[in-house]
Coordinates of C-alpha atoms in Angstrom, one line a residue:
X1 CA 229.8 152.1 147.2
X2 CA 230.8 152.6 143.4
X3 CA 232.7 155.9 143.9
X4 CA 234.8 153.8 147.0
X5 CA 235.4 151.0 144.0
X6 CA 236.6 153.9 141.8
X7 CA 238.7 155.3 144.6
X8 CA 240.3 151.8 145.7
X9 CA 241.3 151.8 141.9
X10 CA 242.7 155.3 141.2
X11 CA 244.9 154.5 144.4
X12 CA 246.0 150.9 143.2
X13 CA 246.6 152.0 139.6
X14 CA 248.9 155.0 140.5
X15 CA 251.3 153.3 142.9
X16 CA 251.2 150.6 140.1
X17 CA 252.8 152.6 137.8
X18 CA 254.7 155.3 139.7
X19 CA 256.3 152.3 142.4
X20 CA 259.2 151.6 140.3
X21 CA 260.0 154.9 140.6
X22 CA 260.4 155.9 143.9
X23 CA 258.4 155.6 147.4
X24 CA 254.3 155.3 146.6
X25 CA 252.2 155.5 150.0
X26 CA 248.8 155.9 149.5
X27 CA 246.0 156.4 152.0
X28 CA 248.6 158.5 153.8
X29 CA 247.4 159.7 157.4
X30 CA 248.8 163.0 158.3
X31 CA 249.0 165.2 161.9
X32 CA 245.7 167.1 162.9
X33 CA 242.2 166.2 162.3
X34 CA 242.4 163.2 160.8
X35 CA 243.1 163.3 157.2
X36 CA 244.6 161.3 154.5
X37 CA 246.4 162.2 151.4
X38 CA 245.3 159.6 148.2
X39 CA 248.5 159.2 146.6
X40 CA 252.0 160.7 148.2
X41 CA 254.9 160.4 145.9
X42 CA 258.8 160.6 146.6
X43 CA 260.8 160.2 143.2
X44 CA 263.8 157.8 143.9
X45 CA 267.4 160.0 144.8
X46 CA 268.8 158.6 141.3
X47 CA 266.0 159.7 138.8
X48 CA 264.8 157.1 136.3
X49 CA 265.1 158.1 132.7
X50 CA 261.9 155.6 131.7
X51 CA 259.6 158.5 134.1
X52 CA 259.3 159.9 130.2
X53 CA 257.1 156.7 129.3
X54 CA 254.5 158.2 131.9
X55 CA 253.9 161.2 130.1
X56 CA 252.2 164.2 131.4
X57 CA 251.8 162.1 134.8
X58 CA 255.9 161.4 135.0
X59 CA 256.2 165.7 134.8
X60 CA 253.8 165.5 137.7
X61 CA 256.0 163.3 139.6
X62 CA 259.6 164.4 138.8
X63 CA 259.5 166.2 142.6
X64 CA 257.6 165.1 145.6
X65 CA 253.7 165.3 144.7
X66 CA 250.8 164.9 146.3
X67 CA 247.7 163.3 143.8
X68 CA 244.2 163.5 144.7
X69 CA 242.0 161.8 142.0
X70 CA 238.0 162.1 142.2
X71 CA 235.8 160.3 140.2
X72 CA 233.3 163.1 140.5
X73 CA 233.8 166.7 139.7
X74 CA 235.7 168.1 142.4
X75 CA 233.9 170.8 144.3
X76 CA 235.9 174.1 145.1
X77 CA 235.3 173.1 149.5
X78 CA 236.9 169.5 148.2
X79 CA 240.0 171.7 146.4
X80 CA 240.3 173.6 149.7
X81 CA 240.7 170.4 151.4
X82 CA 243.2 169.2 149.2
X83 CA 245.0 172.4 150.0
X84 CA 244.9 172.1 153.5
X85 CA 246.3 168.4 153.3
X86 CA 249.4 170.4 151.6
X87 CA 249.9 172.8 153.5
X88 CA 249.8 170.3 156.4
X89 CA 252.2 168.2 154.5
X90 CA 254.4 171.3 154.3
X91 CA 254.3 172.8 158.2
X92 CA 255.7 169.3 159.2
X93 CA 258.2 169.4 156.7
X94 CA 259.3 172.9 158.4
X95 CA 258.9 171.4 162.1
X96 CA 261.4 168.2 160.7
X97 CA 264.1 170.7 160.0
X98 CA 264.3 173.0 162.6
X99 CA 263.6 170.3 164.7
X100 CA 267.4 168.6 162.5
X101 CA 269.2 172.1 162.4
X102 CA 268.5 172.2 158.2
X103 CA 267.0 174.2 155.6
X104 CA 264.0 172.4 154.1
X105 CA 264.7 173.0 149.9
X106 CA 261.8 174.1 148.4
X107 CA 262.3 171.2 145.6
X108 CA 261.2 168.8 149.3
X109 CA 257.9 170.0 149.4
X110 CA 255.3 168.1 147.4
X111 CA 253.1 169.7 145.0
X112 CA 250.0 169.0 145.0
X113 CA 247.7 167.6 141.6
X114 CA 244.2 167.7 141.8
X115 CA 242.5 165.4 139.4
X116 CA 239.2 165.9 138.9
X117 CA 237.1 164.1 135.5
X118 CA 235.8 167.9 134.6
X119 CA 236.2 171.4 135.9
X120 CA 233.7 173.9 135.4
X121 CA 234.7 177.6 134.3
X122 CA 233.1 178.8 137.3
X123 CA 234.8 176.4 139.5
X124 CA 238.4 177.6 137.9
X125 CA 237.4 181.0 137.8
X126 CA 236.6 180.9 141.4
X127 CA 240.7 180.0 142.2
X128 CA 241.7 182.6 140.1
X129 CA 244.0 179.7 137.9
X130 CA 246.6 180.8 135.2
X131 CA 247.9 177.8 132.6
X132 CA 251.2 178.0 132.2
X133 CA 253.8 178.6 129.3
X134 CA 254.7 175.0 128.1
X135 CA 252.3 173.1 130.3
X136 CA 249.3 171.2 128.3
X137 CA 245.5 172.5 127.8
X138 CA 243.7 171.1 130.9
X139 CA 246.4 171.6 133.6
X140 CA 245.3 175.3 135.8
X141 CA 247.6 176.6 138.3
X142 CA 246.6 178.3 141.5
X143 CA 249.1 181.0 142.5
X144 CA 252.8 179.4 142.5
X145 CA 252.7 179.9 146.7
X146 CA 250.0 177.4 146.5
X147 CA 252.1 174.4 145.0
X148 CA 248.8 173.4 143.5
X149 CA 247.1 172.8 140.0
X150 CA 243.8 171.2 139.2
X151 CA 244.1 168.9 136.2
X152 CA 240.8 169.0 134.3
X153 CA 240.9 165.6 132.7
X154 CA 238.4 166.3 130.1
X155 CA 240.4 169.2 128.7
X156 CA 243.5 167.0 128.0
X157 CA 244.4 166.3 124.6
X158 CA 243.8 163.6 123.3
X159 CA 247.6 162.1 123.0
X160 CA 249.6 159.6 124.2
X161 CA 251.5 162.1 126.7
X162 CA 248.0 162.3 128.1
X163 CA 247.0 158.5 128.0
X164 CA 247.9 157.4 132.1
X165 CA 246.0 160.7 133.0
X166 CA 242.9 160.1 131.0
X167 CA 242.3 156.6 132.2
X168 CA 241.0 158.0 135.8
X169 CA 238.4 160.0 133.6
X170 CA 234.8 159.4 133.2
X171 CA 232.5 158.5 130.2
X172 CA 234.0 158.7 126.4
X173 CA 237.0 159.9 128.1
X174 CA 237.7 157.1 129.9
X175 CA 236.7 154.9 127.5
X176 CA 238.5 156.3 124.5
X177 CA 241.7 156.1 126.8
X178 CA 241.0 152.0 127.5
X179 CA 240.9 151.7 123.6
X180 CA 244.1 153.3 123.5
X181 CA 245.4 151.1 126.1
X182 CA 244.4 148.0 124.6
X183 CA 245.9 149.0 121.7
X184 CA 249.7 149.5 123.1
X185 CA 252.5 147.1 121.8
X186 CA 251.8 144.0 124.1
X187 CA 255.8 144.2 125.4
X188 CA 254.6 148.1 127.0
X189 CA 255.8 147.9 130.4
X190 CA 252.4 149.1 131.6
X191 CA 249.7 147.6 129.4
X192 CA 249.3 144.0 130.8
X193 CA 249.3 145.5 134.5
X194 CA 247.0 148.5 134.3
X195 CA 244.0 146.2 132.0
X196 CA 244.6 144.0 135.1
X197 CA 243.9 146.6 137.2
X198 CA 240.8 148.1 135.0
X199 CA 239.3 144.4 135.0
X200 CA 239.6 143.9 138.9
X201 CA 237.4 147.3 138.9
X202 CA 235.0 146.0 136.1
X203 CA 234.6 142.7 138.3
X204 CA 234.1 145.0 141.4
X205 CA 231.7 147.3 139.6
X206 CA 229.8 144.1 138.8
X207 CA 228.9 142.9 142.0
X208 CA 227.0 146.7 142.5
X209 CA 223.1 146.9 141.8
X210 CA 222.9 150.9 141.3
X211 CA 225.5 151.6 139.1
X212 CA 225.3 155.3 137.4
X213 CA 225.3 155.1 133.5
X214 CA 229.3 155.8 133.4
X215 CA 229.5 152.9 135.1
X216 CA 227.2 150.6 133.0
X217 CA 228.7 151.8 130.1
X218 CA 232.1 151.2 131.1
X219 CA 231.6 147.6 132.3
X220 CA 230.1 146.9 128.4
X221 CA 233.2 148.7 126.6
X222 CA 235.5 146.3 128.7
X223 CA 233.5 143.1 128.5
X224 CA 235.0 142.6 124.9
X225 CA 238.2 143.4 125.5
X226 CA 238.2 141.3 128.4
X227 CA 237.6 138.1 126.8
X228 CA 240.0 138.5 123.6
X229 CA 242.4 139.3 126.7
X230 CA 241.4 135.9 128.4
X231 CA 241.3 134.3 124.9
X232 CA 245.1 135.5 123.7
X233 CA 246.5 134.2 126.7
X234 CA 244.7 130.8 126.4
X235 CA 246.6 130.3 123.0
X236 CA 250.0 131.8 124.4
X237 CA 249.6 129.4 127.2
X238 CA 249.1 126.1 124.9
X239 CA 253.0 125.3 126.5
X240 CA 252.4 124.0 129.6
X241 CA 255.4 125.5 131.2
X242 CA 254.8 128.9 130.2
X243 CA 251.1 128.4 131.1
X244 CA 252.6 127.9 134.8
X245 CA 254.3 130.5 135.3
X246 CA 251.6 132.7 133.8
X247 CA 249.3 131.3 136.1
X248 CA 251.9 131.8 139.3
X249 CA 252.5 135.3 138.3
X250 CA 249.2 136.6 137.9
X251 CA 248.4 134.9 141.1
X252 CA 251.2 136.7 142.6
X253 CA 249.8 140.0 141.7
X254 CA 246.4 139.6 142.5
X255 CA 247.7 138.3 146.3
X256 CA 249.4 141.7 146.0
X257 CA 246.6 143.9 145.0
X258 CA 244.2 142.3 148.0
X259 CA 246.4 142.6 150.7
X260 CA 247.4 146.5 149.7
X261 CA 243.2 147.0 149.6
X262 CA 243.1 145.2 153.1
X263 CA 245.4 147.4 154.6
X264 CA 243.7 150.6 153.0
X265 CA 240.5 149.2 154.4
X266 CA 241.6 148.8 157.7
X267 CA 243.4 151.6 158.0
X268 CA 247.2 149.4 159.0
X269 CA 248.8 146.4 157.7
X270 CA 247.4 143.4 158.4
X271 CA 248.9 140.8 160.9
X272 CA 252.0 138.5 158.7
X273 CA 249.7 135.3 160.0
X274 CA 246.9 136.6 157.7
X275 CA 248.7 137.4 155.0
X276 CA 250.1 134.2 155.0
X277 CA 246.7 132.5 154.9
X278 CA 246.0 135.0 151.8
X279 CA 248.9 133.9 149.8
X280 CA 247.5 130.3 150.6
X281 CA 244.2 131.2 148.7
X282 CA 243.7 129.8 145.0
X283 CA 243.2 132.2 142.2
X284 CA 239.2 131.4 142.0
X285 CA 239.3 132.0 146.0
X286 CA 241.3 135.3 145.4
X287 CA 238.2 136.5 143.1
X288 CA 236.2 135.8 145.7
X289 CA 237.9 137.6 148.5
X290 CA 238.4 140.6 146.2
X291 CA 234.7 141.2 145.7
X292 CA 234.1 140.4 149.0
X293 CA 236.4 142.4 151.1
X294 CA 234.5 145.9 150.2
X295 CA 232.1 144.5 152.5
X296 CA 234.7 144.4 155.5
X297 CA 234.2 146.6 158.2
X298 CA 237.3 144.4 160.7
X299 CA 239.9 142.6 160.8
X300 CA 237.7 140.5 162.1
X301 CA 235.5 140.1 159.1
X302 CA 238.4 139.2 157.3
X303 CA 239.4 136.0 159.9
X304 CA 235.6 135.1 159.7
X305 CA 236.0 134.5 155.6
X306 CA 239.2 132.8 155.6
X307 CA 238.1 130.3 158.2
X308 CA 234.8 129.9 156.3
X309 CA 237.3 128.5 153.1
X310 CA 239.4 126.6 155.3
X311 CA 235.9 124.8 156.8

């Protein structure tokens, strides 16, 4: 159940901050045996000059890539799957353009980032990686044919260029990356969003009665942080018409961030009547629905809760 929570948040938090951007679909299904791709990214035709602000994750995604976070070590059968899901990705590509009379640019097919928390020698060793001339530590590239590189996010320095990266770590990683988070100018474009996004996971890690010690630990590093969040914006909202729109925005979002975790739960979007009974929902019934919705298993598990509010 955890590594699911973990997963629903690596999705949520990438197309969080790589959606301005250009086209985010996540949970992508793809021809075959049925597959999907985690992330699948397609920069914007004009590129945006503010992709710098991502570091080492905006190189990532100045061409189409693929992403495929784990929260545990990936294995090397895991990698392979990865791979397959490119080169999937790629032989439809090729199909498209014959089928259109074009050449397919190689600058169209994705490349594809594996991020995995740690790598083990043997594990690298076993894809015969190379790192590459002006590329950070931690990033290991399989032969250039491939399109692929396995990002070992406990081999990353320890810099801002790294930061976005080394939140979907594990342990003192992860956590040393929250502390740098927290402690970003409070007008950074992607502070307030992502700690809303890292406490929706600390609330859904919560509700969990076996949590591993990564876990545990990273609920208690948040905890404080979490309150001097709630408490700062307690004092900023003392106006009453700021306090408002505070209020209607974060709302917004968190109406936002449920229905995209429907929809990855059911596998398709969910009717517009639903949605619109979502966006009825009060903040204190949207926490509610957010914890309980990993427990879904149908649509119809959905209807069941919302008439249970309404009764």
């Amino acid at each position: 159940m955890t590594r699911f929570v973990h997963d629903e948040f690596a999705k949520d938090y990438l197309e969080e901050l790589l959606k301005p951007y250009g086209e985010v679909k996540s949970s992508s299904k793809i021809s075959g045996e049925i597959k999907e791709i985690d992330v699948l990214f397609t920069p914007s035709v004009q590129q945006n000059s503010n992709l710098e602000l991502l570091g080492l994750l905006g190189r990532f995604t100045e061409f189409p890539a693929i992403l495929e976070p784990f929260r545990n070590a990936a294995s090397d059968d895991e990698i392979c799957d990865c791979i397959q899901k490119l080169l999937e990705v790629k032989a439809l590509l090729r199909r498209d353009a014959k089928a259109n009379k074009i050449k397919l640019q190689e600058s169209d097919i994705p490349k594809l980032w594996v991020l995995t928390p740690t790598a083990s020698p043997a594990l690298l060793s076993s894809f015969n990686v190379n790192q590459k001339s002006g590329w950070l530590p931690g990033v290991y590239f399989l032969g250039d044919a491939l399109r692929t590189a396995v990002v070992a996010i406990h081999k990353l320095p320890q810099t801002p260029e790294t930061l976005w990266l080394r939140i979907l770590g594990r342990g003192s990683v992860q956590s040393q990356a929250i502390v740098e988070l927290s402690a970003l100018p409070l007008n950074h474009p992607y502070k307030q969003a992502t700690l809303e996004l890292v406490y929706n996971l600390r609330e859904n890690l919560r509700i969990n009665q076996n949590l591993e010690s990564d876990d545990r630990e990273l609920i208690m590093r948040l905890e404080p942080l979490y309150q001097q969040d709630r408490e700062r914006a307690k004092l900023e909202g003392k106006e009453e018409g700021k306090q408002e729109g505070k209020e209607e925005g974060k709302q917004e979002g968190q109406q936002d961030l449920i229905i995209r975790q429907l929809n990855r739960r059911f596998g398709e979007e969910i009717d517009a009547s639903l949605i619109e009974r979502i966006r009825g929902l009060s903040i204190e019934q949207l926490q509610g629905l957010g914890e309980t919705l990993l427990d879904f298993s149908v649509v119809a598990d959905l209807e069941a809760w919302l008439n249970q509010q309404a009764g």
